[in-house]
mmCIF file of C-alpha atoms in Angstrom:
data_model
loop_
_atom_site.group_PDB
_atom_site.id
_atom_site.type_symbol
_atom_site.label_atom_id
_atom_site.label_comp_id
_atom_site.label_asym_id
_atom_site.label_seq_id
_atom_site.Cartn_x
_atom_site.Cartn_y
_atom_site.Cartn_z
ATOM 1 C CA UNK A 1405 85.302 3.203 -1.372
ATOM 2 C CA UNK A 1406 88.944 2.156 -1.278
ATOM 3 C CA UNK A 1407 90.452 -0.691 0.772
ATOM 4 C CA UNK A 1408 91.846 1.881 3.168
ATOM 5 C CA UNK A 1409 88.330 3.141 3.837
ATOM 6 C CA UNK A 1410 87.245 -0.397 4.682
ATOM 7 C CA UNK A 1411 90.134 -0.635 7.130
ATOM 8 C CA UNK A 1412 89.121 2.683 8.731
ATOM 9 C CA UNK A 1413 85.461 1.682 8.928
ATOM 10 C CA UNK A 1414 86.435 -1.594 10.592
ATOM 11 C CA UNK A 1415 88.834 0.228 12.912
ATOM 12 C CA UNK A 1416 86.221 2.565 14.352
ATOM 13 C CA UNK A 1417 83.695 -0.243 14.659
ATOM 14 C CA UNK A 1418 86.357 -2.112 16.634
ATOM 15 C CA UNK A 1419 87.090 0.986 18.716
ATOM 16 C CA UNK A 1420 83.405 1.312 19.584
ATOM 17 C CA UNK A 1421 83.333 -2.334 20.651
ATOM 18 C CA UNK A 1422 86.540 -1.897 22.656
ATOM 19 C CA UNK A 1423 85.078 1.070 24.502
ATOM 20 C CA UNK A 1424 82.248 -1.260 25.501
ATOM 21 C CA UNK A 1425 84.769 -3.487 27.256
ATOM 22 C CA UNK A 1426 85.788 -0.785 29.729
ATOM 23 C CA UNK A 1427 83.743 -1.001 32.899
ATOM 24 C CA UNK A 1428 80.863 1.380 33.379
ATOM 25 C CA UNK A 1429 81.877 4.596 35.027
ATOM 26 C CA UNK A 1430 79.531 5.554 37.838
ATOM 27 C CA UNK A 1431 78.533 9.210 38.024
ATOM 28 C CA UNK A 1432 78.543 9.911 41.743
ATOM 29 C CA UNK A 1433 76.175 12.891 41.664
ATOM 30 C CA UNK A 1434 73.147 11.315 40.049
ATOM 31 C CA UNK A 1435 73.803 7.652 40.686
ATOM 32 C CA UNK A 1436 73.561 6.679 37.043
ATOM 33 C CA UNK A 1437 76.293 5.017 35.060
ATOM 34 C CA UNK A 1438 77.353 5.936 31.603
ATOM 35 C CA UNK A 1439 78.618 3.717 28.883
ATOM 36 C CA UNK A 1440 81.533 4.805 26.738
ATOM 37 C CA UNK A 1441 80.309 3.262 23.512
ATOM 38 C CA UNK A 1442 78.699 6.408 22.141
ATOM 39 C CA UNK A 1443 82.148 7.992 22.444
ATOM 40 C CA UNK A 1444 83.195 5.619 19.661
ATOM 41 C CA UNK A 1445 80.316 6.936 17.584
ATOM 42 C CA UNK A 1446 81.357 10.578 18.154
ATOM 43 C CA UNK A 1447 85.002 9.864 17.365
ATOM 44 C CA UNK A 1448 84.063 8.019 14.179
ATOM 45 C CA UNK A 1449 81.980 10.989 13.025
ATOM 46 C CA UNK A 1450 84.626 13.539 13.908
ATOM 47 C CA UNK A 1451 87.613 11.657 12.515
ATOM 48 C CA UNK A 1452 86.266 9.722 9.531
ATOM 49 C CA UNK A 1453 83.599 12.113 8.271
ATOM 50 C CA UNK A 1454 79.918 11.365 7.750
ATOM 51 C CA UNK A 1455 80.084 8.693 5.067
ATOM 52 C CA UNK A 1456 82.635 6.363 6.578
ATOM 53 C CA UNK A 1457 81.353 6.974 10.120
ATOM 54 C CA UNK A 1458 77.840 5.920 9.113
ATOM 55 C CA UNK A 1459 79.220 2.751 7.531
ATOM 56 C CA UNK A 1460 81.329 2.131 10.622
ATOM 57 C CA UNK A 1461 78.348 2.289 12.988
ATOM 58 C CA UNK A 1462 76.301 0.122 10.617
ATOM 59 C CA UNK A 1463 79.138 -2.375 10.918
ATOM 60 C CA UNK A 1464 78.805 -2.327 14.716
ATOM 61 C CA UNK A 1465 75.104 -3.141 14.299
ATOM 62 C CA UNK A 1466 76.077 -5.989 11.975
ATOM 63 C CA UNK A 1467 78.509 -7.304 14.612
ATOM 64 C CA UNK A 1468 75.719 -7.236 17.197
ATOM 65 C CA UNK A 1469 73.325 -8.897 14.752
ATOM 66 C CA UNK A 1470 75.646 -11.800 13.987
ATOM 67 C CA UNK A 1471 75.727 -12.640 17.680
ATOM 68 C CA UNK A 1472 78.953 -11.153 18.977
ATOM 69 C CA UNK A 1473 78.929 -9.861 22.552
ATOM 70 C CA UNK A 1474 80.316 -6.441 21.590
ATOM 71 C CA UNK A 1475 77.910 -4.189 23.477
ATOM 72 C CA UNK A 1476 78.654 -2.804 26.934
ATOM 73 C CA UNK A 1477 78.617 -5.555 29.531
ATOM 74 C CA UNK A 1478 79.300 -8.317 26.996
ATOM 75 C CA UNK A 1479 75.844 -8.142 25.468
ATOM 76 C CA UNK A 1480 74.935 -8.798 21.887
ATOM 77 C CA UNK A 1481 72.747 -10.806 19.577
ATOM 78 C CA UNK A 1482 69.589 -9.919 17.729
ATOM 79 C CA UNK A 1483 67.734 -9.610 21.041
ATOM 80 C CA UNK A 1484 69.503 -6.315 21.701
ATOM 81 C CA UNK A 1485 68.364 -5.029 18.309
ATOM 82 C CA UNK A 1486 64.668 -5.603 19.032
ATOM 83 C CA UNK A 1487 64.573 -5.034 22.798
ATOM 84 C CA UNK A 1488 63.391 -1.842 24.513
ATOM 85 C CA UNK A 1489 66.788 -0.122 24.220
ATOM 86 C CA UNK A 1490 67.248 -1.057 20.549
ATOM 87 C CA UNK A 1491 66.420 2.479 19.381
ATOM 88 C CA UNK A 1492 69.634 3.776 20.893
ATOM 89 C CA UNK A 1493 71.748 1.265 18.970
ATOM 90 C CA UNK A 1494 69.904 1.798 15.678
ATOM 91 C CA UNK A 1495 70.474 5.534 15.942
ATOM 92 C CA UNK A 1496 74.267 5.251 16.153
ATOM 93 C CA UNK A 1497 74.710 5.558 12.362
ATOM 94 C CA UNK A 1498 72.468 8.643 12.414
ATOM 95 C CA UNK A 1499 74.355 10.270 15.284
ATOM 96 C CA UNK A 1500 77.710 9.491 13.664
ATOM 97 C CA UNK A 1501 76.457 10.914 10.369
ATOM 98 C CA UNK A 1502 75.236 14.160 11.986
ATOM 99 C CA UNK A 1503 78.466 14.698 13.907
ATOM 100 C CA UNK A 1504 80.451 13.857 10.771
ATOM 101 C CA UNK A 1505 78.513 16.298 8.609
ATOM 102 C CA UNK A 1506 79.026 19.148 11.051
ATOM 103 C CA UNK A 1507 82.736 18.437 11.495
ATOM 104 C CA UNK A 1508 83.130 18.295 7.711
ATOM 105 C CA UNK A 1509 81.318 21.615 7.419
ATOM 106 C CA UNK A 1510 83.632 23.264 9.943
ATOM 107 C CA UNK A 1511 86.750 21.357 8.937
ATOM 108 C CA UNK A 1512 88.858 24.316 7.733
ATOM 109 C CA UNK A 1513 88.146 26.352 10.859
ATOM 110 C CA UNK A 1514 87.567 23.639 13.431
ATOM 111 C CA UNK A 1515 87.865 24.731 17.060
ATOM 112 C CA UNK A 1516 87.339 22.577 20.152
ATOM 113 C CA UNK A 1517 84.133 24.527 20.814
ATOM 114 C CA UNK A 1518 82.755 23.713 17.372
ATOM 115 C CA UNK A 1519 83.803 20.085 17.693
ATOM 116 C CA UNK A 1520 81.938 20.027 21.015
ATOM 117 C CA UNK A 1521 78.762 21.402 19.400
ATOM 118 C CA UNK A 1522 79.000 18.761 16.664
ATOM 119 C CA UNK A 1523 79.495 16.028 19.271
ATOM 120 C CA UNK A 1524 76.654 17.157 21.510
ATOM 121 C CA UNK A 1525 74.263 17.280 18.546
ATOM 122 C CA UNK A 1526 75.330 13.762 17.597
ATOM 123 C CA UNK A 1527 74.731 12.563 21.168
ATOM 124 C CA UNK A 1528 71.389 14.269 21.554
ATOM 125 C CA UNK A 1529 70.136 12.916 18.229
ATOM 126 C CA UNK A 1530 70.154 9.477 19.859
ATOM 127 C CA UNK A 1531 67.501 10.612 22.307
ATOM 128 C CA UNK A 1532 64.882 11.144 19.594
ATOM 129 C CA UNK A 1533 64.932 7.641 18.148
ATOM 130 C CA UNK A 1534 66.054 5.933 21.366
ATOM 131 C CA UNK A 1535 63.312 7.324 23.547
ATOM 132 C CA UNK A 1536 60.656 7.085 20.860
ATOM 133 C CA UNK A 1537 61.281 3.355 20.547
ATOM 134 C CA UNK A 1538 61.525 2.984 24.336
ATOM 135 C CA UNK A 1539 58.132 4.679 24.778
ATOM 136 C CA UNK A 1540 56.584 2.659 21.966
ATOM 137 C CA UNK A 1541 57.914 -0.742 22.963
ATOM 138 C CA UNK A 1542 57.186 -0.334 26.678
ATOM 139 C CA UNK A 1543 53.844 1.371 26.149
ATOM 140 C CA UNK A 1544 54.943 4.159 28.434
ATOM 141 C CA UNK A 1545 53.526 7.658 27.881
ATOM 142 C CA UNK A 1546 55.932 9.621 25.695
ATOM 143 C CA UNK A 1547 56.293 12.365 28.274
ATOM 144 C CA UNK A 1548 57.670 9.863 30.826
ATOM 145 C CA UNK A 1549 60.142 8.241 28.412
ATOM 146 C CA UNK A 1550 61.185 11.627 27.116
ATOM 147 C CA UNK A 1551 62.211 12.885 30.506
ATOM 148 C CA UNK A 1552 64.614 10.014 31.095
ATOM 149 C CA UNK A 1553 67.126 11.799 28.855
ATOM 150 C CA UNK A 1554 67.958 14.019 31.831
ATOM 151 C CA UNK A 1555 69.768 11.039 33.352
ATOM 152 C CA UNK A 1556 71.978 10.659 30.287
ATOM 153 C CA UNK A 1557 72.757 14.313 29.707
ATOM 154 C CA UNK A 1558 75.690 14.755 32.157
ATOM 155 C CA UNK A 1559 77.378 11.686 30.697
ATOM 156 C CA UNK A 1560 76.848 12.936 27.180
ATOM 157 C CA UNK A 1561 78.334 16.324 28.021
ATOM 158 C CA UNK A 1562 81.448 14.647 29.445
ATOM 159 C CA UNK A 1563 81.740 12.343 26.431
ATOM 160 C CA UNK A 1564 81.256 15.204 23.987
ATOM 161 C CA UNK A 1565 83.958 17.264 25.695
ATOM 162 C CA UNK A 1566 86.303 14.310 25.528
ATOM 163 C CA UNK A 1567 85.419 13.641 21.898
ATOM 164 C CA UNK A 1568 85.974 17.313 20.979
ATOM 165 C CA UNK A 1569 89.488 17.302 22.453
ATOM 166 C CA UNK A 1570 90.405 14.033 20.729
ATOM 167 C CA UNK A 1571 88.889 15.080 17.386
ATOM 168 C CA UNK A 1572 90.880 18.330 17.347
ATOM 169 C CA UNK A 1573 94.097 16.561 18.429
ATOM 170 C CA UNK A 1574 93.753 13.854 15.790
ATOM 171 C CA UNK A 1575 92.921 16.464 13.141
ATOM 172 C CA UNK A 1576 96.309 18.098 13.766
ATOM 173 C CA UNK A 1577 98.245 14.825 13.741
ATOM 174 C CA UNK A 1578 96.387 12.769 11.180
ATOM 175 C CA UNK A 1579 93.714 14.579 9.146
ATOM 176 C CA UNK A 1580 91.473 12.181 7.225
ATOM 177 C CA UNK A 1581 88.613 14.395 6.133
ATOM 178 C CA UNK A 1582 88.970 16.175 2.817
ATOM 179 C CA UNK A 1583 86.712 19.211 2.915
ATOM 180 C CA UNK A 1584 84.301 20.148 0.113
ATOM 181 C CA UNK A 1585 84.613 16.764 -1.583
ATOM 182 C CA UNK A 1586 82.735 13.609 -0.804
ATOM 183 C CA UNK A 1587 84.844 12.287 2.076
ATOM 184 C CA UNK A 1588 87.639 10.750 0.028
ATOM 185 C CA UNK A 1589 85.638 7.976 -1.500
ATOM 186 C CA UNK B 338 85.975 -13.020 20.491
ATOM 187 C CA UNK B 339 83.528 -15.730 21.365
ATOM 188 C CA UNK B 340 80.287 -15.833 19.419
ATOM 189 C CA UNK B 341 77.029 -16.414 21.282
ATOM 190 C CA UNK B 342 76.350 -19.398 18.990
ATOM 191 C CA UNK B 343 75.533 -22.702 20.705
ATOM 192 C CA UNK B 344 76.433 -25.671 18.474
ATOM 193 C CA UNK B 345 73.753 -28.227 17.763
ATOM 194 C CA UNK B 346 72.040 -30.265 15.077
ATOM 195 C CA UNK B 347 68.361 -29.657 15.759
ATOM 196 C CA UNK B 348 65.680 -28.745 13.252
ATOM 197 C CA UNK B 349 66.064 -25.099 14.241
ATOM 198 C CA UNK B 350 69.836 -25.207 13.793
ATOM 199 C CA UNK B 351 69.353 -26.627 10.314
ATOM 200 C CA UNK B 352 66.724 -24.099 9.187
ATOM 201 C CA UNK B 353 68.327 -21.573 6.818
ATOM 202 C CA UNK B 354 69.194 -18.253 8.449
ATOM 203 C CA UNK B 355 67.070 -16.170 6.058
ATOM 204 C CA UNK B 356 63.989 -18.245 6.863
ATOM 205 C CA UNK B 357 64.560 -17.826 10.601
ATOM 206 C CA UNK B 358 64.980 -14.097 10.097
ATOM 207 C CA UNK B 359 61.787 -13.917 8.055
ATOM 208 C CA UNK B 360 59.822 -15.848 10.696
ATOM 209 C CA UNK B 361 61.274 -13.561 13.366
ATOM 210 C CA UNK B 362 60.206 -10.442 11.448
ATOM 211 C CA UNK B 363 56.680 -11.725 10.854
ATOM 212 C CA UNK B 364 56.220 -12.936 14.453
ATOM 213 C CA UNK B 365 57.806 -9.802 15.864
ATOM 214 C CA UNK B 366 55.436 -7.564 13.921
ATOM 215 C CA UNK B 367 52.449 -9.726 14.873
ATOM 216 C CA UNK B 368 53.402 -9.543 18.546
ATOM 217 C CA UNK B 369 53.585 -5.758 18.460
ATOM 218 C CA UNK B 370 50.063 -5.596 16.981
ATOM 219 C CA UNK B 371 48.215 -8.324 18.914
ATOM 220 C CA UNK B 372 46.789 -6.880 22.150
ATOM 221 C CA UNK B 373 45.530 -10.178 23.667
ATOM 222 C CA UNK B 374 47.467 -11.482 26.701
ATOM 223 C CA UNK B 375 46.250 -15.033 25.993
ATOM 224 C CA UNK B 376 47.493 -15.042 22.386
ATOM 225 C CA UNK B 377 50.801 -13.627 23.510
ATOM 226 C CA UNK B 378 51.111 -16.298 26.195
ATOM 227 C CA UNK B 379 50.603 -18.933 23.480
ATOM 228 C CA UNK B 380 53.324 -17.237 21.446
ATOM 229 C CA UNK B 381 55.679 -17.273 24.413
ATOM 230 C CA UNK B 382 54.935 -20.954 25.006
ATOM 231 C CA UNK B 383 55.848 -21.613 21.356
ATOM 232 C CA UNK B 384 59.161 -19.849 21.868
ATOM 233 C CA UNK B 385 59.835 -22.000 24.950
ATOM 234 C CA UNK B 386 59.016 -25.139 22.938
ATOM 235 C CA UNK B 387 61.373 -23.940 20.176
ATOM 236 C CA UNK B 388 64.154 -23.528 22.722
ATOM 237 C CA UNK B 389 63.516 -27.091 23.905
ATOM 238 C CA UNK B 390 63.538 -28.372 20.299
ATOM 239 C CA UNK B 391 66.834 -26.563 19.687
ATOM 240 C CA UNK B 392 68.206 -28.171 22.852
ATOM 241 C CA UNK B 393 69.272 -24.872 24.397
ATOM 242 C CA UNK B 394 70.014 -25.241 28.076
ATOM 243 C CA UNK B 395 68.545 -23.132 30.859
ATOM 244 C CA UNK B 396 71.955 -21.699 31.658
ATOM 245 C CA UNK B 397 72.369 -20.202 28.161
ATOM 246 C CA UNK B 398 68.880 -18.703 28.317
ATOM 247 C CA UNK B 399 69.575 -17.205 31.718
ATOM 248 C CA UNK B 400 72.877 -15.687 30.580
ATOM 249 C CA UNK B 401 71.269 -14.102 27.528
ATOM 250 C CA UNK B 402 68.144 -12.784 29.234
ATOM 251 C CA UNK B 403 69.443 -11.706 32.655
ATOM 252 C CA UNK B 404 69.749 -8.070 31.622
ATOM 253 C CA UNK B 405 66.344 -7.890 30.017
ATOM 254 C CA UNK B 406 64.519 -9.573 32.917
ATOM 255 C CA UNK B 407 65.170 -6.608 35.204
ATOM 256 C CA UNK B 408 63.711 -4.367 32.532
ATOM 257 C CA UNK B 409 60.620 -6.539 32.184
ATOM 258 C CA UNK B 410 59.984 -6.645 35.936
ATOM 259 C CA UNK B 411 60.377 -2.884 36.355
ATOM 260 C CA UNK B 412 58.218 -1.982 33.386
ATOM 261 C CA UNK B 413 55.502 -4.502 34.248
ATOM 262 C CA UNK B 414 55.338 -3.095 37.768
ATOM 263 C CA UNK B 415 55.207 0.421 36.351
ATOM 264 C CA UNK B 416 52.350 -0.418 33.972
ATOM 265 C CA UNK B 417 50.475 -2.251 36.718
ATOM 266 C CA UNK B 418 50.669 0.797 38.984
ATOM 267 C CA UNK B 419 49.893 3.476 36.420
ATOM 268 C CA UNK B 420 47.582 1.749 33.941
ATOM 269 C CA UNK B 421 46.079 -1.724 34.158
ATOM 270 C CA UNK B 422 47.314 -5.226 34.888
ATOM 271 C CA UNK B 423 46.181 -6.337 31.407
ATOM 272 C CA UNK B 424 48.442 -3.794 29.731
ATOM 273 C CA UNK B 425 51.282 -4.660 32.111
ATOM 274 C CA UNK B 426 50.954 -8.301 31.111
ATOM 275 C CA UNK B 427 50.835 -7.522 27.374
ATOM 276 C CA UNK B 428 53.886 -5.251 27.485
ATOM 277 C CA UNK B 429 55.900 -7.733 29.555
ATOM 278 C CA UNK B 430 54.972 -10.604 27.268
ATOM 279 C CA UNK B 431 55.824 -8.610 24.138
ATOM 280 C CA UNK B 432 59.328 -7.747 25.311
ATOM 281 C CA UNK B 433 60.003 -11.272 26.499
ATOM 282 C CA UNK B 434 58.782 -12.717 23.214
ATOM 283 C CA UNK B 435 60.803 -10.370 21.016
ATOM 284 C CA UNK B 436 64.026 -10.751 22.942
ATOM 285 C CA UNK B 437 63.701 -14.505 23.449
ATOM 286 C CA UNK B 438 62.809 -15.193 19.813
ATOM 287 C CA UNK B 439 65.620 -12.984 18.502
ATOM 288 C CA UNK B 440 68.106 -14.600 20.867
ATOM 289 C CA UNK B 441 66.987 -18.041 19.695
ATOM 290 C CA UNK B 442 68.066 -17.079 16.176
ATOM 291 C CA UNK B 443 71.392 -15.846 17.507
ATOM 292 C CA UNK B 444 72.215 -18.995 19.478
ATOM 293 C CA UNK B 445 71.162 -21.419 16.711
ATOM 294 C CA UNK B 446 72.863 -19.806 13.703
ATOM 295 C CA UNK B 447 76.575 -19.904 12.942
ATOM 296 C CA UNK B 448 78.428 -16.647 12.445
ATOM 297 C CA UNK B 449 79.305 -17.480 8.832
ATOM 298 C CA UNK B 450 75.623 -18.065 7.985
ATOM 299 C CA UNK B 451 74.712 -14.779 9.638
ATOM 300 C CA UNK B 452 77.459 -12.924 7.758
ATOM 301 C CA UNK B 453 76.170 -14.381 4.485
ATOM 302 C CA UNK B 454 72.662 -13.217 5.422
ATOM 303 C CA UNK B 455 73.940 -9.721 6.225
ATOM 304 C CA UNK B 456 75.686 -9.623 2.846
ATOM 305 C CA UNK B 457 72.549 -10.598 0.957
ATOM 306 C CA UNK B 458 70.484 -8.085 2.952
ATOM 307 C CA UNK B 459 72.906 -5.367 1.840
ATOM 308 C CA UNK B 460 72.451 -6.123 -1.865
ATOM 309 C CA UNK B 461 69.643 -3.558 -2.376
ATOM 310 C CA UNK B 462 71.983 -0.837 -1.052
ATOM 311 C CA UNK B 463 74.507 -1.479 -3.864
ATOM 312 C CA UNK B 464 73.152 1.484 -5.827
ATOM 313 C CA UNK B 465 74.397 3.823 -3.075
ATOM 314 C CA UNK B 466 77.909 2.481 -3.289
ATOM 315 C CA UNK B 467 77.571 -0.177 -0.607
ATOM 316 C CA UNK B 468 79.545 -3.263 -1.582
ATOM 317 C CA UNK B 469 77.929 -6.323 0.015
ATOM 318 C CA UNK B 470 80.989 -8.476 -0.697
ATOM 319 C CA UNK B 471 83.007 -6.123 1.482
ATOM 320 C CA UNK B 472 80.828 -6.667 4.553
ATOM 321 C CA UNK B 473 82.450 -9.984 5.407
ATOM 322 C CA UNK B 474 85.928 -8.472 5.082
ATOM 323 C CA UNK B 475 84.954 -5.492 7.243
ATOM 324 C CA UNK B 476 83.542 -7.800 9.928
ATOM 325 C CA UNK B 477 86.684 -9.937 9.960
ATOM 326 C CA UNK B 478 88.899 -6.847 10.119
ATOM 327 C CA UNK B 479 86.913 -5.322 12.982
ATOM 328 C CA UNK B 480 87.193 -8.558 14.959
ATOM 329 C CA UNK B 481 90.936 -8.598 14.380
ATOM 330 C CA UNK B 482 91.265 -4.945 15.446
ATOM 331 C CA UNK B 483 89.527 -5.384 18.817
ATOM 332 C CA UNK B 484 92.313 -7.313 20.625
ATOM 333 C CA UNK B 485 94.944 -5.087 18.985
ATOM 334 C CA UNK B 486 93.240 -1.955 20.271
ATOM 335 C CA UNK B 487 92.935 -3.391 23.778
ATOM 336 C CA UNK B 488 96.628 -4.295 23.730
ATOM 337 C CA UNK B 489 97.798 -0.947 22.351
ATOM 338 C CA UNK B 490 95.579 0.944 24.800
ATOM 339 C CA UNK B 491 97.115 -0.935 27.728
ATOM 340 C CA UNK B 492 100.633 -0.239 26.429
ATOM 341 C CA UNK B 493 100.007 3.484 26.058
ATOM 342 C CA UNK B 494 98.418 3.695 29.505
ATOM 343 C CA UNK B 495 101.420 1.925 31.021
ATOM 344 C CA UNK B 496 103.829 4.290 29.274
ATOM 345 C CA UNK B 497 101.850 7.278 30.484
ATOM 346 C CA UNK B 498 101.690 5.976 34.032
ATOM 347 C CA UNK B 499 105.478 5.585 33.971
ATOM 348 C CA UNK B 500 105.731 9.252 33.042
ATOM 349 C CA UNK B 501 103.347 10.231 35.836
ATOM 350 C CA UNK B 502 100.297 11.055 33.666
ATOM 351 C CA UNK B 503 97.266 10.498 35.866
ATOM 352 C CA UNK B 504 94.396 12.183 33.990
ATOM 353 C CA UNK B 505 91.870 9.654 32.673
ATOM 354 C CA UNK B 506 91.347 9.158 28.934
ATOM 355 C CA UNK B 507 94.610 10.838 27.890
ATOM 356 C CA UNK B 508 95.450 7.584 26.168
ATOM 357 C CA UNK B 509 92.651 8.009 23.613
ATOM 358 C CA UNK B 510 94.278 10.434 21.156
ATOM 359 C CA UNK B 511 97.650 8.610 20.936
ATOM 360 C CA UNK B 512 95.801 5.300 20.676
ATOM 361 C CA UNK B 513 93.697 6.551 17.773
ATOM 362 C CA UNK B 514 96.657 8.084 15.944
ATOM 363 C CA UNK B 515 98.590 4.859 16.295
ATOM 364 C CA UNK B 516 95.555 2.856 15.160
ATOM 365 C CA UNK B 517 95.075 5.106 12.121
ATOM 366 C CA UNK B 518 98.658 4.405 11.042
ATOM 367 C CA UNK B 519 97.955 0.712 11.462
ATOM 368 C CA UNK B 520 94.746 0.992 9.383
ATOM 369 C CA UNK B 521 96.815 2.678 6.685
ATOM 370 C CA UNK B 522 99.082 -0.344 6.544
ATOM 371 C CA UNK B 523 96.141 -2.729 6.521
ATOM 372 C CA UNK B 524 94.535 -0.756 3.685
ATOM 373 C CA UNK B 525 97.721 -1.028 1.645
ATOM 374 C CA UNK B 526 97.955 -4.733 2.365
ATOM 375 C CA UNK B 527 94.364 -5.239 1.213
ATOM 376 C CA UNK B 528 95.055 -3.288 -1.957
ATOM 377 C CA UNK B 529 98.212 -5.290 -2.627
ATOM 378 C CA UNK B 530 96.123 -8.445 -2.376
ATOM 379 C CA UNK B 531 93.844 -7.252 -5.126
ATOM 380 C CA UNK B 532 90.991 -5.780 -3.132
ATOM 381 C CA UNK B 533 90.772 -2.813 -5.462
ATOM 382 C CA UNK B 534 87.852 -1.888 -7.654
ATOM 383 C CA UNK B 535 86.962 -5.397 -8.790
ATOM 384 C CA UNK B 536 84.339 -7.366 -6.881
ATOM 385 C CA UNK B 537 85.717 -10.244 -4.843
ATOM 386 C CA UNK B 538 84.978 -13.457 -6.705
ATOM 387 C CA UNK B 539 83.875 -16.427 -4.627
ATOM 388 C CA UNK B 540 86.478 -19.149 -4.335
ATOM 389 C CA UNK B 541 85.988 -21.907 -6.844
ATOM 390 C CA UNK B 542 84.139 -19.705 -9.324
ATOM 391 C CA UNK B 543 84.741 -20.868 -12.867
ATOM 392 C CA UNK B 544 84.829 -19.085 -16.198
ATOM 393 C CA UNK B 545 86.567 -15.888 -17.163
ATOM 394 C CA UNK B 546 86.818 -13.343 -14.364
ATOM 395 C CA UNK B 547 85.128 -10.077 -15.344
ATOM 396 C CA UNK B 548 86.848 -8.280 -12.515
ATOM 397 C CA UNK B 549 90.386 -9.337 -13.347
ATOM 398 C CA UNK B 550 92.622 -6.316 -13.832
ATOM 399 C CA UNK B 551 96.293 -6.878 -13.155
ATOM 400 C CA UNK B 552 98.008 -10.230 -12.770
ATOM 401 C CA UNK B 553 95.082 -12.560 -12.056
ATOM 402 C CA UNK B 554 97.348 -14.694 -9.884
ATOM 403 C CA UNK B 555 97.033 -12.256 -6.975
ATOM 404 C CA UNK B 556 93.530 -11.081 -7.798
ATOM 405 C CA UNK B 557 91.879 -13.746 -5.653
ATOM 406 C CA UNK B 558 93.485 -14.194 -2.274
ATOM 407 C CA UNK B 559 92.097 -16.862 0.022
ATOM 408 C CA UNK B 560 89.241 -14.906 1.574
ATOM 409 C CA UNK B 561 89.398 -16.752 4.872
ATOM 410 C CA UNK B 562 92.735 -15.185 5.758
ATOM 411 C CA UNK B 563 93.652 -11.573 6.292
#
């Protein structure tokens, strides 16, 4: 891992935090809001590749853990990492890794559609760990917790579309992933 | 960026961070296992006493727990309606305990202590190429990047507005490309300051430096500055 990789890892952690500063965007149809922070996760995966993206999201968790208010709405601290919604935060490295792996796989022939598939898989992977922990920590039947993903889905589709466009644009202007080798380490 | 740390000199402030983390892990696990509302209430009372010992004001507690309180009320009501009041009580108490205890660690431990703890927790991952001594640098860099990104994002949005671009989020791609160029420069600067393959030696370390490669004079920059 070269110094430049450290800079990139820090950059996407910072980007994820910055996206948390933007106000929540209300979705008029279903009355739920969606936070932009997972967009940072998708972009990290699609632009840095799996290895650096995973490290980048782990760095975000470290920033939360050391008590910085970097989560959406100025939240932070260890409380967020053990609370009912902690599963979603802990699964960011996993989601970033999945998206990164798929983008790396398709790198030579990346299309916006493929980037979208990679992003949506990264987003949906959060549901598994996020809702499992939610159900466990709140003692809610799994079926109930599991259905709450429906609320998040429209937001995740929008974010994945956005991520796909940005990933493809940045690939043309500033490619960072080297295919078939271990992500330039 | 302001840390959530609240300065103080209490017993809890002075307890080493690793010990607080260990106690938190043990108590947190115990709380998830214990099904007795009475035992949990005792645990919660202990947390409240700890807050008082640490001298943390009500206002700080309120600010940190506002978001979670809504959660607790909703879920307790839900459990009361669909299962039993005993379960509702246990679940509510568990969440409150976990969040309050974890937040107590956050508000009584300085950021530098927490960074040191994170670094030592990363040591076992060294075999997979994780460099614990880089964690502190990465954290500092990320904190420095946040205001820069906000600033650059605002600049790009202004420029786009001047050109009549109205679509939301069109600033993202140019922002990222610009930021990647910046990261390139930062990477080179880090390399030039000797952050290459050799481990960063703590300041004040004596004896021959096993990691010294090129001119040792620039091999050890002051680590508190970027």
